[in-house]
Every structure is written in C-alpha cells, then in structure tokens.
Short mmCIF file of C-alpha atoms in Angstrom, two decimals:
data_model
loop_
_atom_site.label_atom_id
_atom_site.label_comp_id
_atom_site.label_asym_id
_atom_site.label_seq_id
_atom_site.Cartn_x
_atom_site.Cartn_y
_atom_site.Cartn_z
CA UNK A 1 35.93 -84.24 95.51
CA UNK A 2 35.29 -80.45 96.40
CA UNK A 3 32.24 -79.23 97.94
CA UNK A 4 30.43 -76.66 95.84
CA UNK A 5 31.16 -73.15 97.26
CA UNK A 6 31.25 -69.59 96.14
CA UNK A 7 34.60 -68.78 94.75
CA UNK A 8 36.14 -65.75 96.07
CA UNK A 9 36.77 -64.09 92.53
CA UNK A 10 38.06 -67.56 90.97
CA UNK A 11 35.92 -68.58 87.90
CA UNK A 12 36.10 -71.38 85.17
CA UNK A 13 34.33 -71.48 81.92
CA UNK A 14 34.16 -74.42 79.91
CA UNK A 15 34.15 -74.87 75.87
CA UNK A 16 32.01 -76.90 74.56
CA UNK A 17 29.40 -77.18 77.22
CA UNK A 18 27.67 -80.35 75.90
CA UNK A 19 28.57 -83.49 74.27
CA UNK A 20 29.09 -87.41 74.65
CA UNK A 21 31.06 -88.98 77.31
CA UNK A 22 34.92 -88.88 75.93
CA UNK A 23 34.41 -85.30 75.06
CA UNK A 24 37.61 -83.23 75.45
CA UNK A 25 36.88 -79.88 77.25
CA UNK A 26 38.61 -76.57 77.30
CA UNK A 27 38.81 -75.32 80.88
CA UNK A 28 39.64 -71.60 81.28
CA UNK A 29 40.26 -69.72 84.55
CA UNK A 30 40.47 -66.42 85.71
CA UNK A 31 41.03 -64.65 88.93
CA UNK A 32 43.23 -67.01 90.74
CA UNK A 33 46.60 -66.30 92.45
CA UNK A 34 49.91 -65.85 90.67
CA UNK A 35 51.38 -69.22 90.08
CA UNK A 36 48.85 -70.87 91.77
CA UNK A 37 48.34 -74.91 91.39
CA UNK A 38 44.80 -75.71 90.36
CA UNK A 39 43.38 -79.42 90.67
CA UNK A 40 40.63 -79.61 88.16
CA UNK A 41 38.08 -82.71 87.88
CA UNK A 42 34.59 -83.87 87.54
CA UNK A 43 31.91 -85.54 89.77
CA UNK A 44 31.62 -88.67 87.47
CA UNK A 45 35.39 -89.39 88.60
CA UNK A 46 36.69 -87.41 91.05
CA UNK A 47 40.23 -89.42 91.44
CA UNK A 48 40.87 -88.45 87.59
CA UNK A 49 42.15 -85.17 87.57
CA UNK A 50 44.05 -82.59 85.69
CA UNK A 51 46.25 -79.90 87.26
CA UNK A 52 46.53 -76.23 85.93
CA UNK A 53 48.97 -73.38 86.86
CA UNK A 54 47.81 -69.80 86.91
CA UNK A 55 50.01 -67.62 85.19
CA UNK A 56 51.13 -64.03 86.35
CA UNK A 57 47.58 -62.67 85.49
CA UNK A 58 45.82 -65.48 87.29
CA UNK A 59 44.71 -67.21 84.26
CA UNK A 60 44.92 -70.64 82.80
CA UNK A 61 43.62 -72.62 80.10
CA UNK A 62 44.02 -76.56 80.09
CA UNK A 63 42.03 -79.75 78.43
CA UNK A 64 39.88 -82.19 80.11
CA UNK A 65 37.96 -85.16 79.07
CA UNK A 66 34.90 -86.01 80.22
CA UNK A 67 34.70 -89.35 81.70
CA UNK A 68 33.61 -92.39 79.67
CA UNK A 69 31.41 -93.51 82.51
CA UNK A 70 29.62 -90.12 82.85
CA UNK A 71 25.78 -90.54 82.88
CA UNK A 72 23.68 -88.64 80.70
CA UNK A 73 22.45 -84.99 82.23
CA UNK A 74 24.22 -82.24 84.04
CA UNK A 75 27.83 -82.99 85.11
CA UNK A 76 29.77 -80.72 87.32
CA UNK A 77 33.28 -79.50 86.42
CA UNK A 78 35.18 -78.26 89.45
CA UNK A 79 38.44 -76.49 90.00
CA UNK A 80 39.60 -76.16 93.75
CA UNK A 81 39.97 -72.85 95.26
CA UNK A 82 42.22 -72.22 98.54
CA UNK A 83 39.30 -72.27 100.83
CA UNK A 84 38.20 -75.66 100.31
CA UNK A 85 35.43 -75.29 97.60
CA UNK A 86 35.28 -75.01 94.30
CA UNK A 87 34.77 -72.75 91.14
CA UNK A 88 32.25 -74.84 89.17
CA UNK A 89 30.92 -75.03 85.61
CA UNK A 90 28.33 -77.25 84.10
CA UNK A 91 28.44 -79.83 81.10
CA UNK A 92 25.49 -81.30 79.46
CA UNK A 93 26.31 -85.04 78.79
CA UNK A 94 24.35 -86.28 75.92
CA UNK A 95 23.63 -90.01 75.41
CA UNK A 96 24.73 -92.88 77.45
CA UNK A 97 28.24 -93.73 78.65
CA UNK A 98 30.45 -95.57 76.30
CA UNK A 99 30.93 -99.27 76.34
CA UNK A 100 29.03 -99.75 79.53
CA UNK A 101 31.94 -98.56 81.72
CA UNK A 102 31.50 -98.60 85.52
CA UNK A 103 32.19 -95.40 87.46
CA UNK A 104 35.06 -97.47 89.74
CA UNK A 105 37.39 -94.58 90.90
CA UNK A 106 40.74 -95.06 89.03
CA UNK A 107 44.08 -95.56 90.93
CA UNK A 108 45.23 -92.16 92.33
CA UNK A 109 48.42 -90.50 90.60
CA UNK A 110 51.45 -90.38 92.73
CA UNK A 111 52.09 -86.75 94.06
CA UNK A 112 55.96 -85.67 94.62
CA UNK A 113 55.84 -82.60 96.70
CA UNK A 114 59.00 -80.24 96.37
CA UNK A 115 60.02 -77.96 99.29
CA UNK A 116 62.21 -75.22 98.60
CA UNK A 117 65.20 -73.71 100.56
CA UNK A 118 65.98 -70.27 102.27
CA UNK A 119 65.34 -67.58 100.13
CA UNK A 120 64.19 -69.39 97.09
CA UNK A 121 60.95 -67.35 96.45
CA UNK A 122 59.31 -64.15 97.41
CA UNK A 123 58.19 -64.16 100.73
CA UNK A 124 55.00 -62.28 100.24
CA UNK A 125 53.61 -65.61 98.27
CA UNK A 126 56.03 -67.92 99.93
CA UNK A 127 56.46 -70.00 96.57
CA UNK A 128 60.06 -70.91 96.04
CA UNK A 129 61.70 -71.36 92.89
CA UNK A 130 64.52 -73.93 93.82
CA UNK A 131 66.88 -75.05 90.91
CA UNK A 132 67.92 -78.19 92.81
CA UNK A 133 64.11 -79.27 94.06
CA UNK A 134 62.86 -78.26 90.44
CA UNK A 135 65.59 -80.20 88.62
CA UNK A 136 64.71 -83.49 90.87
CA UNK A 137 61.04 -83.11 90.12
CA UNK A 138 61.49 -82.68 86.26
CA UNK A 139 63.80 -85.72 86.27
CA UNK A 140 61.31 -87.75 88.24
CA UNK A 141 58.80 -86.97 85.70
CA UNK A 142 61.05 -87.68 82.82
CA UNK A 143 61.69 -91.13 84.38
CA UNK A 144 58.09 -91.88 84.89
CA UNK A 145 57.58 -91.21 80.92
CA UNK A 146 60.73 -92.92 80.14
CA UNK A 147 59.71 -96.12 82.12
CA UNK A 148 55.90 -96.01 81.77
CA UNK A 149 55.29 -95.63 85.31
CA UNK A 150 51.70 -95.20 86.71
CA UNK A 151 50.41 -91.63 86.60
CA UNK A 152 52.72 -89.01 88.47
CA UNK A 153 52.22 -85.39 89.40
CA UNK A 154 54.55 -83.00 91.01
CA UNK A 155 53.87 -79.71 92.88
CA UNK A 156 56.08 -77.10 94.76
CA UNK A 157 54.83 -76.50 98.47
CA UNK A 158 53.92 -72.84 99.21
CA UNK A 159 55.42 -71.54 102.57
CA UNK A 160 57.15 -68.07 103.80
CA UNK A 161 60.63 -68.94 103.62
CA UNK A 162 63.34 -67.34 105.89
CA UNK A 163 64.57 -64.35 104.15
CA UNK A 164 68.44 -64.45 103.74
CA UNK A 165 68.91 -60.66 104.67
CA UNK A 166 68.08 -61.59 108.43
CA UNK A 167 71.62 -63.60 108.22
CA UNK A 168 73.20 -60.36 107.29
CA UNK A 169 71.87 -58.16 109.94
CA UNK A 170 74.08 -57.51 112.79
CA UNK A 171 77.03 -59.56 113.99
CA UNK A 172 77.28 -62.75 116.15
CA UNK A 173 76.12 -66.33 115.14
CA UNK A 174 72.81 -68.27 114.31
CA UNK A 175 71.20 -67.64 117.64
CA UNK A 176 69.28 -64.65 116.76
CA UNK A 177 68.21 -65.51 113.35
CA UNK A 178 67.40 -69.24 114.15
CA UNK A 179 64.06 -68.23 115.92
CA UNK A 180 63.09 -66.85 112.54
CA UNK A 181 64.17 -69.79 110.62
CA UNK A 182 62.64 -72.05 113.13
CA UNK A 183 59.44 -70.14 112.73
CA UNK A 184 59.42 -70.46 109.09
CA UNK A 185 59.85 -74.37 109.58
CA UNK A 186 57.12 -74.62 111.54
CA UNK A 187 54.89 -72.72 108.79
CA UNK A 188 56.34 -75.10 106.48
CA UNK A 189 55.43 -78.12 108.28
CA UNK A 190 51.85 -76.84 108.69
CA UNK A 191 51.46 -76.15 104.80
CA UNK A 192 52.85 -79.73 103.95
CA UNK A 193 50.26 -81.22 106.15
CA UNK A 194 47.57 -79.43 104.51
CA UNK A 195 48.76 -80.19 100.95
CA UNK A 196 48.70 -83.85 101.81
CA UNK A 197 45.56 -83.76 103.39
CA UNK A 198 44.20 -82.03 100.36
CA UNK A 199 45.20 -84.27 97.77
CA UNK A 200 43.71 -87.27 100.05
CA UNK A 201 40.55 -85.67 100.11
CA UNK A 202 40.35 -85.65 96.23
CA UNK A 203 41.41 -89.20 95.76
CA UNK A 204 42.15 -91.10 99.28
CA UNK A 205 44.52 -93.47 98.31
CA UNK A 206 47.04 -91.00 96.92
CA UNK A 207 50.82 -91.71 97.46
CA UNK A 208 53.42 -89.12 98.26
CA UNK A 209 57.05 -88.53 97.43
CA UNK A 210 59.33 -85.49 99.11
CA UNK A 211 61.98 -83.76 98.12
CA UNK A 212 63.50 -80.91 100.16
CA UNK A 213 66.59 -78.50 99.94
CA UNK A 214 68.28 -76.78 102.64
CA UNK A 215 65.48 -75.37 104.94
CA UNK A 216 62.99 -77.37 102.71
CA UNK A 217 64.90 -80.37 104.05
CA UNK A 218 64.57 -79.11 107.73
CA UNK A 219 60.64 -78.81 106.91
CA UNK A 220 60.41 -82.39 105.80
CA UNK A 221 62.38 -83.92 108.90
CA UNK A 222 60.13 -82.01 111.13
CA UNK A 223 56.74 -83.14 109.25
CA UNK A 224 58.09 -86.74 109.34
CA UNK A 225 58.97 -86.67 113.04
CA UNK A 226 55.61 -84.92 113.89
CA UNK A 227 53.53 -87.43 111.87
CA UNK A 228 55.35 -90.43 113.02
CA UNK A 229 54.80 -89.14 116.79
CA UNK A 230 51.14 -89.14 116.18
CA UNK A 231 50.47 -92.25 114.02
CA UNK A 232 53.58 -94.37 114.12
CA UNK A 233 55.98 -94.99 110.99
CA UNK A 234 53.94 -97.76 109.41
CA UNK A 235 50.97 -95.45 109.11
CA UNK A 236 53.68 -92.66 107.79
CA UNK A 237 54.60 -95.20 104.94
CA UNK A 238 50.97 -95.33 104.04
CA UNK A 239 51.40 -91.63 102.97
CA UNK A 240 54.67 -91.25 101.99
CA UNK A 241 56.67 -93.73 99.94
CA UNK A 242 60.23 -92.17 99.44
CA UNK A 243 62.02 -89.00 100.66
CA UNK A 244 64.90 -87.18 99.04
CA UNK A 245 66.83 -84.16 100.73
CA UNK A 246 69.92 -82.28 99.88
CA UNK A 247 72.21 -80.07 102.23
CA UNK A 248 70.08 -80.91 105.35
CA UNK A 249 70.87 -78.41 108.14
CA UNK A 250 72.82 -79.66 110.95
CA UNK A 251 72.24 -77.95 114.18
CA UNK A 252 73.02 -79.38 117.69
CA UNK A 253 69.87 -80.15 119.89
CA UNK A 254 70.38 -77.55 122.27
CA UNK A 255 70.08 -74.91 119.57
CA UNK A 256 67.33 -76.12 117.75
CA UNK A 257 63.67 -77.01 117.51
CA UNK A 258 64.33 -79.62 115.06
CA UNK A 259 68.30 -80.94 114.57
CA UNK A 260 69.17 -82.37 111.16
CA UNK A 261 69.75 -86.00 110.57
CA UNK A 262 73.68 -85.63 111.30
CA UNK A 263 72.98 -84.75 114.90
CA UNK A 264 70.21 -87.26 115.42
CA UNK A 265 72.40 -90.20 113.94
CA UNK A 266 75.64 -89.01 115.32
CA UNK A 267 77.56 -88.68 112.22
CA UNK A 268 77.29 -87.73 108.27
CA UNK A 269 78.56 -89.40 105.25
CA UNK A 270 79.88 -87.03 102.35
CA UNK A 271 80.68 -86.93 98.69
CA UNK A 272 77.15 -87.82 97.70
CA UNK A 273 76.89 -90.66 100.03
CA UNK A 274 73.71 -91.24 102.07
CA UNK A 275 73.37 -89.60 105.43
CA UNK A 276 72.58 -92.08 108.42
CA UNK A 277 68.95 -91.88 108.71
CA UNK A 278 66.96 -91.58 112.15
CA UNK A 279 64.07 -93.43 110.02
CA UNK A 280 63.92 -96.89 109.70
CA UNK A 281 64.81 -97.79 105.96
CA UNK A 282 62.62 -100.82 105.84
CA UNK A 283 59.65 -98.78 106.53
CA UNK A 284 60.66 -95.25 104.94
CA UNK A 285 62.99 -95.15 102.04
CA UNK A 286 65.04 -91.87 102.97
CA UNK A 287 68.23 -90.71 100.92
CA UNK A 288 70.04 -87.39 101.81
CA UNK A 289 73.21 -86.03 100.43
CA UNK A 290 75.81 -83.64 101.75
CA UNK A 291 78.61 -82.23 99.45
CA UNK A 292 81.72 -82.14 101.04
CA UNK A 293 82.60 -78.63 102.22
CA UNK A 294 78.81 -77.76 102.59
CA UNK A 295 78.96 -75.73 105.76
CA UNK A 296 75.03 -76.07 106.38
CA UNK A 297 75.07 -80.09 106.51
CA UNK A 298 78.38 -80.69 107.88
CA UNK A 299 77.98 -81.02 111.63
CA UNK A 300 81.08 -79.70 112.81
CA UNK A 301 80.92 -76.64 110.57
CA UNK A 302 77.37 -76.10 111.29
CA UNK A 303 78.06 -75.87 115.11
CA UNK A 304 80.56 -73.29 114.57
CA UNK A 305 77.93 -71.38 112.63
CA UNK A 306 76.21 -70.82 116.18
CA UNK A 307 78.95 -68.69 116.94
CA UNK A 308 80.12 -66.99 113.80
CA UNK A 309 77.79 -66.33 110.57
CA UNK A 310 80.72 -65.22 108.44
CA UNK A 311 81.11 -68.33 106.23
CA UNK A 312 77.35 -68.71 105.78
CA UNK A 313 77.04 -65.11 104.63
CA UNK A 314 79.97 -65.56 102.37
CA UNK A 315 78.12 -68.81 100.81
CA UNK A 316 74.90 -66.84 100.70
CA UNK A 317 76.37 -64.06 98.49
CA UNK A 318 76.90 -66.42 95.65
CA UNK A 319 74.88 -69.60 96.69
CA UNK A 320 75.38 -71.07 92.98
CA UNK A 321 79.22 -71.26 93.39
CA UNK A 322 79.06 -72.58 96.67
CA UNK A 323 79.11 -76.24 97.79
CA UNK A 324 75.63 -75.59 99.08
CA UNK A 325 74.29 -74.65 95.74
CA UNK A 326 75.90 -77.60 93.68
CA UNK A 327 73.69 -80.57 94.17
CA UNK A 328 72.55 -80.37 90.52
CA UNK A 329 75.92 -81.63 89.62
CA UNK A 330 74.75 -85.32 89.63
CA UNK A 331 73.05 -84.97 93.19
CA UNK A 332 69.55 -84.61 91.57
CA UNK A 333 69.92 -87.28 88.86
CA UNK A 334 70.84 -89.77 91.80
CA UNK A 335 68.07 -88.36 93.66
CA UNK A 336 65.22 -88.91 90.99
CA UNK A 337 66.56 -92.45 90.21
CA UNK A 338 66.25 -93.09 94.07
CA UNK A 339 62.66 -91.90 93.81
CA UNK A 340 61.71 -93.60 90.69
CA UNK A 341 62.95 -96.70 92.38
CA UNK A 342 60.64 -96.22 95.48
CA UNK A 343 57.64 -94.34 94.87
CA UNK A 344 55.48 -97.18 92.85
CA UNK A 345 55.94 -99.95 95.41
#
C-alpha cells in the first residue's frame, strides 16, 4: 500500500463516508494529470484495487467496494500519486466484518503493459495512443472475460517518444536521429522499470505481460536484456509471463545501443511468422511479428536505412497504409491469443 503523503494538488472525496463492510463507495478525484492512471484501494485489503483514469480536466469517478474483512473503525481509502505517496479519504466502517472473513490478501491481478511506438502521442506527456498496442490490449481483456480468466488489468506506459519530425530534418541516414531514438528508448526502459516496481509494491506477487510496437518493442527488448543481465532469466520470468511485439526495429550492432531480435538471432521470418527470439522460450514466452516489406523490422531494409532515410520518411507520411502500420490486420488478434495462452500459467 502507498504511504500517506501530502498530495501535490491531487485530492479524492468519497460518498458515502460510512457504512458496513461490503458498502459500495463512489470515489471522485480532482487535480490529476490529464489521462493519468490512478490505482485506488484500501488499507483493509491493499491488493484488491480498482484503477481509474483521469479525464482532460484531471477528474475521475469510480466505484470501490469496502472489503468484507474490514474491521470496525476508521479505514483509509487511498489513490496513488506520482511521488509514491497518496491522496487519502477516510471511511467509517460500522459493525463487524461479514461472515468472519479473514484479512488474507487476494491474488494480484495480472497487469499487461503496452508500450507505444514513435510519434504515437504528444511528447509533452509521453502518452502514446497506439492503434496496434491498444487493439491488442482490448483483445486480451475481451479474452479474459470470455474465458473467465483471473483478474487482469491493462495500462499504457508513459514515455517521451521520438518525434517523427526528427527523421524529416536534413538529409542522409539514421546515424544522426539514432542518438535521439536511443535516448528515448533509455527513458522508456526506466519508465517501464518504475511501472513494474510500482505495481509490485502495491501487490507483491503481480505478474506482467508486455506488448510493444516499433520503438516500444525496442524499449521492451532493452528492458528484458537489462533485467536479465542483473538477475537472470528465471527471475525475469517471475515478473514477466509473456511478451508480444510488432515491427521490432532491426539495426546492426555497430549502429545501435540495442539491436532488434533479427540481428541478434541472425535472421527473421515474415508473413506473421515468429521472429527467432534471443530469449529462452522455455523460460520467457515471446512472440514477434514482422509483416513482409516492413522496412523497419526487415534486417536488409533496416540496414539500408542507415544510409538513406527516404523509404522510412515515405512510410511515416502515411503509416496506416505502410506495412509498418498494418499489424491490426490479423496480427493483433493472434498476439492477444498468444498472451492469453501464457499469462496465467
């Protein structure tokens, strides 16, 4: 659970403010960053959370049920803020807990984190509205409901994506903008580390799935490699139960902080076939797709971009009709089905 702390403008109010265990409370928030994801819970059962999302005015309203094991007296309801503290409200629990329930923490919900690609969202907030990632997350949620899976939640990662305009400035190849791309990926890795650590603090056995597109796939590759280098792949699997990427950029080693899977493995399959993964499939279930003629994830075409950016510039002018932007045509359905098959093991 988050530690009590003074909120920096973020506040919550509740209605009603008292009642027996099992009461449904309306939690209203004000002063939150635009489109911010807000975990909300109680001290009686920290792992049983709901997640709200602030609107453009920084407000949200969501229902929360007081746990059946809540003891009589004052109960803190908290909403997590960005500094690691919380905005709090207090609910008066009337009478004993129902049915003699215990205070055992329930199983943590599975979290699936989406990581957007280049230019998919305003740089000032770093929040990407990726069609491909969002479609995958929606399909994962739908499958979880259809197949009566354990609790699952999805969230999009915030990180300051590379501005596609950087690829249209001047002439030449990728060497100049590559520095900015690599810097954005480094920030994305740090944000992903923090996001996972945050959810593990709230519920210590949380498991994760990762979904990335384009630059977001690069972020995931770097995160996995960095994490495995510190703790080993077995420990990574204790956190991450499945990975799905689309259009994973393929850059030769000498030009990149983090080359994509194709250059690590030596080749790539197309037509929605699996990429050869550098990760042990017995430890970390991983699936990557590269559409034929996708110049970003084709190793030969990716190498050519080092010297000539014009094919990539042409794609970015209309990415929805470019092969790099067409993974919703069957790819996301297969990606969601794959994740559903591995996340709950």
